[in-house]
PDB file of C-alpha atoms in Angstrom:
ATOM      1  CA  MET A 277       0.097   0.042   0.021  1.00  0.00           C
ATOM      2  CA  ILE A 278       1.055   3.559  -0.722  1.00  0.00           C
ATOM      3  CA  ASN A 279       1.707   5.991   2.138  1.00  0.00           C
ATOM      4  CA  LYS A 280       0.142   9.073   0.110  1.00  0.00           C
ATOM      5  CA  GLU A 281       1.051  11.655   2.972  1.00  0.00           C
ATOM      6  CA  ARG A 282       4.609  10.854   2.747  1.00  0.00           C
ATOM      7  CA  TYR A 283       4.716  11.288  -0.995  1.00  0.00           C
ATOM      8  CA  ALA A 284       2.634  14.402  -0.839  1.00  0.00           C
ATOM      9  CA  PHE A 285       5.265  15.981   1.709  1.00  0.00           C
ATOM     10  CA  VAL A 286       8.196  14.817  -0.558  1.00  0.00           C
ATOM     11  CA  PHE A 287       6.252  16.349  -3.817  1.00  0.00           C
ATOM     12  CA  LEU A 288       5.459  19.581  -1.814  1.00  0.00           C
ATOM     13  CA  ALA A 289       9.082  19.920  -0.637  1.00  0.00           C
ATOM     14  CA  ILE A 290      10.426  19.381  -4.180  1.00  0.00           C
ATOM     15  CA  LEU A 291       7.998  22.275  -5.407  1.00  0.00           C
ATOM     16  CA  ALA A 292       9.120  24.569  -2.621  1.00  0.00           C
ATOM     17  CA  MET A 293      12.833  24.024  -3.677  1.00  0.00           C
ATOM     18  CA  LEU A 294      11.916  24.555  -7.272  1.00  0.00           C
ATOM     19  CA  ASP A 295      10.356  27.874  -6.193  1.00  0.00           C
ATOM     20  CA  GLN A 296      13.444  28.849  -4.547  1.00  0.00           C
ATOM     21  CA  LEU A 297      15.460  27.799  -7.593  1.00  0.00           C
ATOM     22  CA  PHE A 298      13.213  29.937  -9.952  1.00  0.00           C
ATOM     23  CA  ALA A 299      13.493  32.743  -7.336  1.00  0.00           C
ATOM     24  CA  TYR A 300      17.269  32.421  -7.384  1.00  0.00           C
ATOM     25  CA  LEU A 301      17.626  32.124 -11.209  1.00  0.00           C
ATOM     26  CA  PHE A 302      15.039  34.646 -12.319  1.00  0.00           C
ATOM     27  CA  SER A 303      14.807  37.196  -9.326  1.00  0.00           C
ATOM     28  CA  VAL A 304      12.226  39.816  -9.189  1.00  0.00           C
ATOM     29  CA  ASP A 305      13.327  43.124 -10.509  1.00  0.00           C
ATOM     30  CA  PHE A 306      12.409  45.608  -7.741  1.00  0.00           C
ATOM     31  CA  THR A 307      13.223  48.637 -10.003  1.00  0.00           C
ATOM     32  CA  TYR A 308      10.265  47.454 -12.156  1.00  0.00           C
ATOM     33  CA  SER A 309      12.058  48.297 -15.429  1.00  0.00           C
ATOM     34  CA  SER A 310      11.534  44.826 -16.697  1.00  0.00           C
ATOM     35  CA  LEU A 311       9.121  41.800 -16.423  1.00  0.00           C
ATOM     36  CA  SER A 312       9.409  39.516 -13.544  1.00  0.00           C
ATOM     37  CA  PHE A 313       7.641  36.460 -12.200  1.00  0.00           C
ATOM     38  CA  VAL A 314       7.256  34.835  -8.986  1.00  0.00           C
ATOM     39  CA  SER A 315       6.864  30.941  -8.885  1.00  0.00           C
ATOM     40  CA  HIS A 316       3.938  29.549  -6.753  1.00  0.00           C
ATOM     41  CA  LEU A 317       4.396  25.831  -7.520  1.00  0.00           C
ATOM     42  CA  CYS A 318       4.259  24.893  -3.846  1.00  0.00           C
ATOM     43  CA  PHE A 319       1.132  27.054  -3.255  1.00  0.00           C
ATOM     44  CA  CYS A 320      -0.685  25.682  -6.306  1.00  0.00           C
ATOM     45  CA  GLY A 321       0.700  21.953  -5.497  1.00  0.00           C
ATOM     46  CA  CYS A 322      -0.489  22.299  -1.866  1.00  0.00           C
ATOM     47  CA  LEU A 323      -4.049  23.528  -2.945  1.00  0.00           C
ATOM     48  CA  LEU A 324      -4.099  20.473  -5.509  1.00  0.00           C
ATOM     49  CA  VAL A 325      -2.965  17.998  -2.986  1.00  0.00           C
ATOM     50  CA  VAL A 326      -5.299  18.918  -0.077  1.00  0.00           C
ATOM     51  CA  SER A 327      -8.233  19.721  -2.302  1.00  0.00           C
ATOM     52  CA  HIS A 328      -9.707  16.204  -1.771  1.00  0.00           C
ATOM     53  CA  GLU A 329      -9.051  15.864   2.065  1.00  0.00           C
ATOM     54  CA  LYS A 330     -11.393  16.238   4.859  1.00  0.00           C
ATOM     55  CA  SER A 331     -12.028  19.698   6.262  1.00  0.00           C
ATOM     56  CA  LEU A 332      -9.831  19.703   9.167  1.00  0.00           C
ATOM     57  CA  ASN A 333      -7.020  17.562   7.593  1.00  0.00           C
ATOM     58  CA  ARG A 334      -7.122  20.177   4.649  1.00  0.00           C
ATOM     59  CA  ILE A 335      -6.628  23.134   6.948  1.00  0.00           C
ATOM     60  CA  LEU A 336      -3.863  21.439   8.978  1.00  0.00           C
ATOM     61  CA  TYR A 337      -1.919  20.140   5.948  1.00  0.00           C
ATOM     62  CA  ALA A 338      -2.230  23.425   4.159  1.00  0.00           C
ATOM     63  CA  CYS A 339      -1.117  25.340   7.354  1.00  0.00           C
ATOM     64  CA  LEU A 340       1.794  22.928   7.984  1.00  0.00           C
ATOM     65  CA  CYS A 341       2.894  23.244   4.237  1.00  0.00           C
ATOM     66  CA  GLY A 342       2.802  27.108   4.620  1.00  0.00           C
ATOM     67  CA  LEU A 343       4.734  27.044   7.959  1.00  0.00           C
ATOM     68  CA  CYS A 344       7.365  24.911   6.502  1.00  0.00           C
ATOM     69  CA  VAL A 345       7.564  27.082   3.360  1.00  0.00           C
ATOM     70  CA  GLY A 346       7.765  30.080   5.464  1.00  0.00           C
ATOM     71  CA  MET A 347      10.270  28.877   7.800  1.00  0.00           C
ATOM     72  CA  PHE A 348      12.700  27.178   5.456  1.00  0.00           C
ATOM     73  CA  PHE A 349      12.504  29.135   2.284  1.00  0.00           C
ATOM     74  CA  THR A 350      11.011  32.729   3.121  1.00  0.00           C
ATOM     75  CA  THR A 351      10.972  34.903   6.247  1.00  0.00           C
ATOM     76  CA  ASP A 352       7.403  35.395   6.416  1.00  0.00           C
ATOM     77  CA  TRP A 353       6.231  32.251   8.137  1.00  0.00           C
ATOM     78  CA  PHE A 354       3.321  33.394   9.828  1.00  0.00           C
ATOM     79  CA  VAL A 355       1.817  35.050   6.716  1.00  0.00           C
ATOM     80  CA  LYS A 356       2.620  31.932   4.546  1.00  0.00           C
ATOM     81  CA  MET A 357       0.839  29.740   7.184  1.00  0.00           C
ATOM     82  CA  ILE A 358      -2.357  31.869   7.281  1.00  0.00           C
ATOM     83  CA  LEU A 359      -2.487  32.261   3.529  1.00  0.00           C
ATOM     84  CA  PHE A 360      -1.918  28.614   2.858  1.00  0.00           C
ATOM     85  CA  GLY A 361      -4.469  27.625   5.615  1.00  0.00           C
ATOM     86  CA  LEU A 362      -7.132  29.965   4.362  1.00  0.00           C
ATOM     87  CA  PHE A 363      -6.879  28.944   0.806  1.00  0.00           C
ATOM     88  CA  GLY A 364      -6.728  25.350   1.936  1.00  0.00           C
ATOM     89  CA  TRP A 365     -10.039  25.734   3.776  1.00  0.00           C
ATOM     90  CA  LEU A 366     -11.505  27.668   0.974  1.00  0.00           C
ATOM     91  CA  ILE A 367     -10.847  25.087  -1.727  1.00  0.00           C
ATOM     92  CA  GLY A 368     -13.052  22.606   0.277  1.00  0.00           C
ATOM     93  CA  PHE A 369     -16.092  24.823  -0.860  1.00  0.00           C
ATOM     94  CA  PHE A 370     -15.340  24.053  -4.360  1.00  0.00           C
ATOM     95  CA  LYS A 371     -15.114  20.136  -3.973  1.00  0.00           C
ATOM     96  CA  GLU A 372     -17.980  19.279  -6.376  1.00  0.00           C
ATOM     97  CA  MET A 373     -16.783  21.539  -9.020  1.00  0.00           C
ATOM     98  CA  ILE A 374     -13.128  20.249  -8.869  1.00  0.00           C
ATOM     99  CA  ASP A 375     -14.458  16.728  -9.310  1.00  0.00           C
ATOM    100  CA  GLN A 376     -16.291  17.695 -12.728  1.00  0.00           C
ATOM    101  CA  ASN A 377     -13.155  18.045 -14.785  1.00  0.00           C
ATOM    102  CA  HIS A 378      -9.678  19.244 -14.840  1.00  0.00           C
ATOM    103  CA  TRP A 379     -10.565  22.566 -16.449  1.00  0.00           C
ATOM    104  CA  MET A 380     -12.719  23.511 -13.242  1.00  0.00           C
ATOM    105  CA  HIS A 381      -9.757  22.205 -11.158  1.00  0.00           C
ATOM    106  CA  PHE A 382      -7.292  24.482 -13.048  1.00  0.00           C
ATOM    107  CA  ALA A 383      -9.776  27.506 -12.889  1.00  0.00           C
ATOM    108  CA  ILE A 384     -10.180  27.469  -9.172  1.00  0.00           C
ATOM    109  CA  VAL A 385      -6.594  26.990  -8.270  1.00  0.00           C
ATOM    110  CA  PHE A 386      -5.464  29.640 -10.840  1.00  0.00           C
ATOM    111  CA  LEU A 387      -8.103  32.195  -9.322  1.00  0.00           C
ATOM    112  CA  MET A 388      -7.023  31.153  -5.718  1.00  0.00           C
ATOM    113  CA  MET A 389      -3.355  31.913  -6.659  1.00  0.00           C
ATOM    114  CA  PHE A 390      -4.345  35.106  -8.182  1.00  0.00           C
ATOM    115  CA  VAL A 391      -6.423  36.216  -5.230  1.00  0.00           C
ATOM    116  CA  SER A 392      -3.456  35.281  -3.089  1.00  0.00           C
ATOM    117  CA  ASP A 393      -1.320  37.549  -5.003  1.00  0.00           C
ATOM    118  CA  LEU A 394      -3.909  40.183  -4.627  1.00  0.00           C
ATOM    119  CA  LEU A 395      -3.874  39.938  -1.033  1.00  0.00           C
ATOM    120  CA  CYS A 396      -0.090  40.028  -0.849  1.00  0.00           C
ATOM    121  CA  PHE A 397      -0.268  43.215  -2.847  1.00  0.00           C
ATOM    122  CA  PHE A 398      -3.067  45.017  -1.252  1.00  0.00           C
ATOM    123  CA  GLY A 399      -2.095  44.347   2.408  1.00  0.00           C
ATOM    124  CA  PRO A 400       1.327  46.294   2.244  1.00  0.00           C
ATOM    125  CA  LYS A 401      -0.403  48.799   0.075  1.00  0.00           C
ATOM    126  CA  LEU A 402      -3.043  49.446   2.490  1.00  0.00           C
ATOM    127  CA  LEU A 403      -0.381  49.451   5.340  1.00  0.00           C
ATOM    128  CA  GLY A 404       1.584  52.148   3.613  1.00  0.00           C
ATOM    129  CA  LEU A 405       4.637  49.814   3.020  1.00  0.00           C
ATOM    130  CA  LEU A 406       4.153  49.854  -0.751  1.00  0.00           C
ATOM    131  CA  THR A 407       4.000  52.879  -3.033  1.00  0.00           C
ATOM    132  CA  MET A 408       3.681  51.161  -6.411  1.00  0.00           C
ATOM    133  CA  SER A 409       0.705  51.553  -8.558  1.00  0.00           C
ATOM    134  CA  PHE A 410      -1.523  48.452  -9.204  1.00  0.00           C
ATOM    135  CA  VAL A 411      -1.128  48.746 -13.045  1.00  0.00           C
ATOM    136  CA  LYS A 412       2.623  49.003 -12.789  1.00  0.00           C
ATOM    137  CA  TRP A 413       2.735  45.769 -10.372  1.00  0.00           C
ATOM    138  CA  PHE A 414       0.336  43.964 -12.487  1.00  0.00           C
ATOM    139  CA  ILE A 415       2.296  44.584 -15.802  1.00  0.00           C
ATOM    140  CA  HIS A 416       5.675  44.059 -14.412  1.00  0.00           C
ATOM    141  CA  VAL A 417       5.329  41.181 -12.001  1.00  0.00           C
ATOM    142  CA  GLU A 418       1.801  39.625 -12.156  1.00  0.00           C
ATOM    143  CA  ALA A 419       1.287  39.161 -15.829  1.00  0.00           C
ATOM    144  CA  LEU A 420       4.140  36.920 -16.423  1.00  0.00           C
ATOM    145  CA  THR A 421       3.507  35.256 -13.033  1.00  0.00           C
ATOM    146  CA  LEU A 422      -0.027  34.359 -14.074  1.00  0.00           C
ATOM    147  CA  ILE A 423       1.419  32.869 -17.356  1.00  0.00           C
ATOM    148  CA  PHE A 424       4.089  30.865 -15.832  1.00  0.00           C
ATOM    149  CA  ASN A 425       2.013  29.401 -12.952  1.00  0.00           C
ATOM    150  CA  GLY A 426      -0.931  28.713 -15.273  1.00  0.00           C
ATOM    151  CA  VAL A 427       1.145  26.524 -17.346  1.00  0.00           C
ATOM    152  CA  ALA A 428       2.757  25.019 -14.134  1.00  0.00           C
ATOM    153  CA  ILE A 429      -0.867  24.276 -12.695  1.00  0.00           C
ATOM    154  CA  PHE A 430      -1.553  22.134 -15.779  1.00  0.00           C
ATOM    155  CA  ILE A 431       1.464  20.177 -15.224  1.00  0.00           C
ATOM    156  CA  LEU A 432       0.922  19.802 -11.576  1.00  0.00           C
ATOM    157  CA  ILE A 433      -2.662  18.405 -12.217  1.00  0.00           C
ATOM    158  CA  TYR A 434      -1.390  15.902 -14.882  1.00  0.00           C
ATOM    159  CA  ILE A 435       1.389  14.704 -12.215  1.00  0.00           C
ATOM    160  CA  ILE A 436      -1.077  14.493  -9.357  1.00  0.00           C
ATOM    161  CA  THR A 437      -3.618  12.678 -11.613  1.00  0.00           C
ATOM    162  CA  VAL A 438      -1.085  10.089 -12.810  1.00  0.00           C
ATOM    163  CA  PHE A 439       0.140   9.522  -9.067  1.00  0.00           C
ATOM    164  CA  THR A 440      -3.471   9.088  -7.942  1.00  0.00           C
ATOM    165  CA  ARG A 441      -4.077   6.624 -10.661  1.00  0.00           C
ATOM    166  CA  TYR A 442      -0.862   4.871  -9.934  1.00  0.00           C
ATOM    167  CA  ALA A 443      -1.863   4.648  -6.116  1.00  0.00           C
ATOM    168  CA  MET A 444      -5.332   3.500  -6.886  1.00  0.00           C
ATOM    169  CA  ILE A 445      -3.934   0.545  -9.146  1.00  0.00           C
ATOM    170  CA  LYS A 446      -1.347  -0.194  -6.496  1.00  0.00           C
ATOM    171  CA  ASP A 447      -4.177  -0.381  -3.684  1.00  0.00           C
ATOM    172  CA  ILE A 448      -6.311  -2.610  -6.085  1.00  0.00           C
ATOM    173  CA  ARG A 449      -3.401  -5.051  -6.399  1.00  0.00           C
ATOM    174  CA  TYR A 450      -2.654  -5.028  -2.740  1.00  0.00           C
ATOM    175  CA  LYS A 451      -6.355  -5.814  -1.996  1.00  0.00           C
ATOM    176  CA  ARG A 452      -6.195  -8.574  -4.532  1.00  0.00           C
ATOM    177  CA  MET A 453      -3.251 -10.215  -3.034  1.00  0.00           C
ATOM    178  CA  GLU A 454      -4.710  -9.819   0.417  1.00  0.00           C
ATOM    179  CA  LYS A 455      -7.833 -11.487  -0.902  1.00  0.00           C
ATOM    180  CA  LEU A 456      -5.751 -14.470  -2.435  1.00  0.00           C
ATOM    181  CA  LYS A 457      -3.830 -15.038   0.737  1.00  0.00           C
ATOM    182  CA  LEU A 458      -7.159 -15.229   2.895  1.00  0.00           C
ATOM    183  CA  GLN A 459      -8.526 -17.617   0.267  1.00  0.00           C
ATOM    184  CA  ASN A 460      -5.424 -19.895   0.328  1.00  0.00           C
ATOM    185  CA  ILE A 461      -5.513 -19.667   4.216  1.00  0.00           C
ATOM    186  CA  ARG A 462      -9.050 -20.972   4.191  1.00  0.00           C
ATOM    187  CA  ARG A 463      -8.318 -23.813   1.864  1.00  0.00           C
ATOM    188  CA  LYS A 464      -5.666 -25.121   4.149  1.00  0.00           C
TER     189      LYS A 464
END
């Protein structure tokens, strides 16, 4: 039998490391004279992984993921934990829509990623920590971020679907083997 939680944790850790690799290779231009993007692979992967969990597990897994990402990869661990937990909780309201098809799954995760970015922009803006205009931020940072992460969400959905099918096949084989063992024991 497959331990899905362990593989999900490893998967999200790899995505967090890829986020940091992209942040290192393609750092954000804070002069806003050129286009930049921010990778949200771990955030989107977390939403995709926890979307089929029960409510409390979904919130706890997402908060733990946000806490780990915030502590090990960024300096805003509390904000990450709250954002991941909030969107982990919110994705549960769309469970029936997510189960319809992959397009709805993509749209919901994409919109949640965009709303998360909006919260991260307007929070400092309202507190007076950011003086840049919304249009300038959207053109120089968010546009390329949406394009990159949109493609990444499709890839993540594919990877998670393949893994889920593999785990289901493995579980069915495991149950068959257990059934055969029980039948052999009964015959003796």
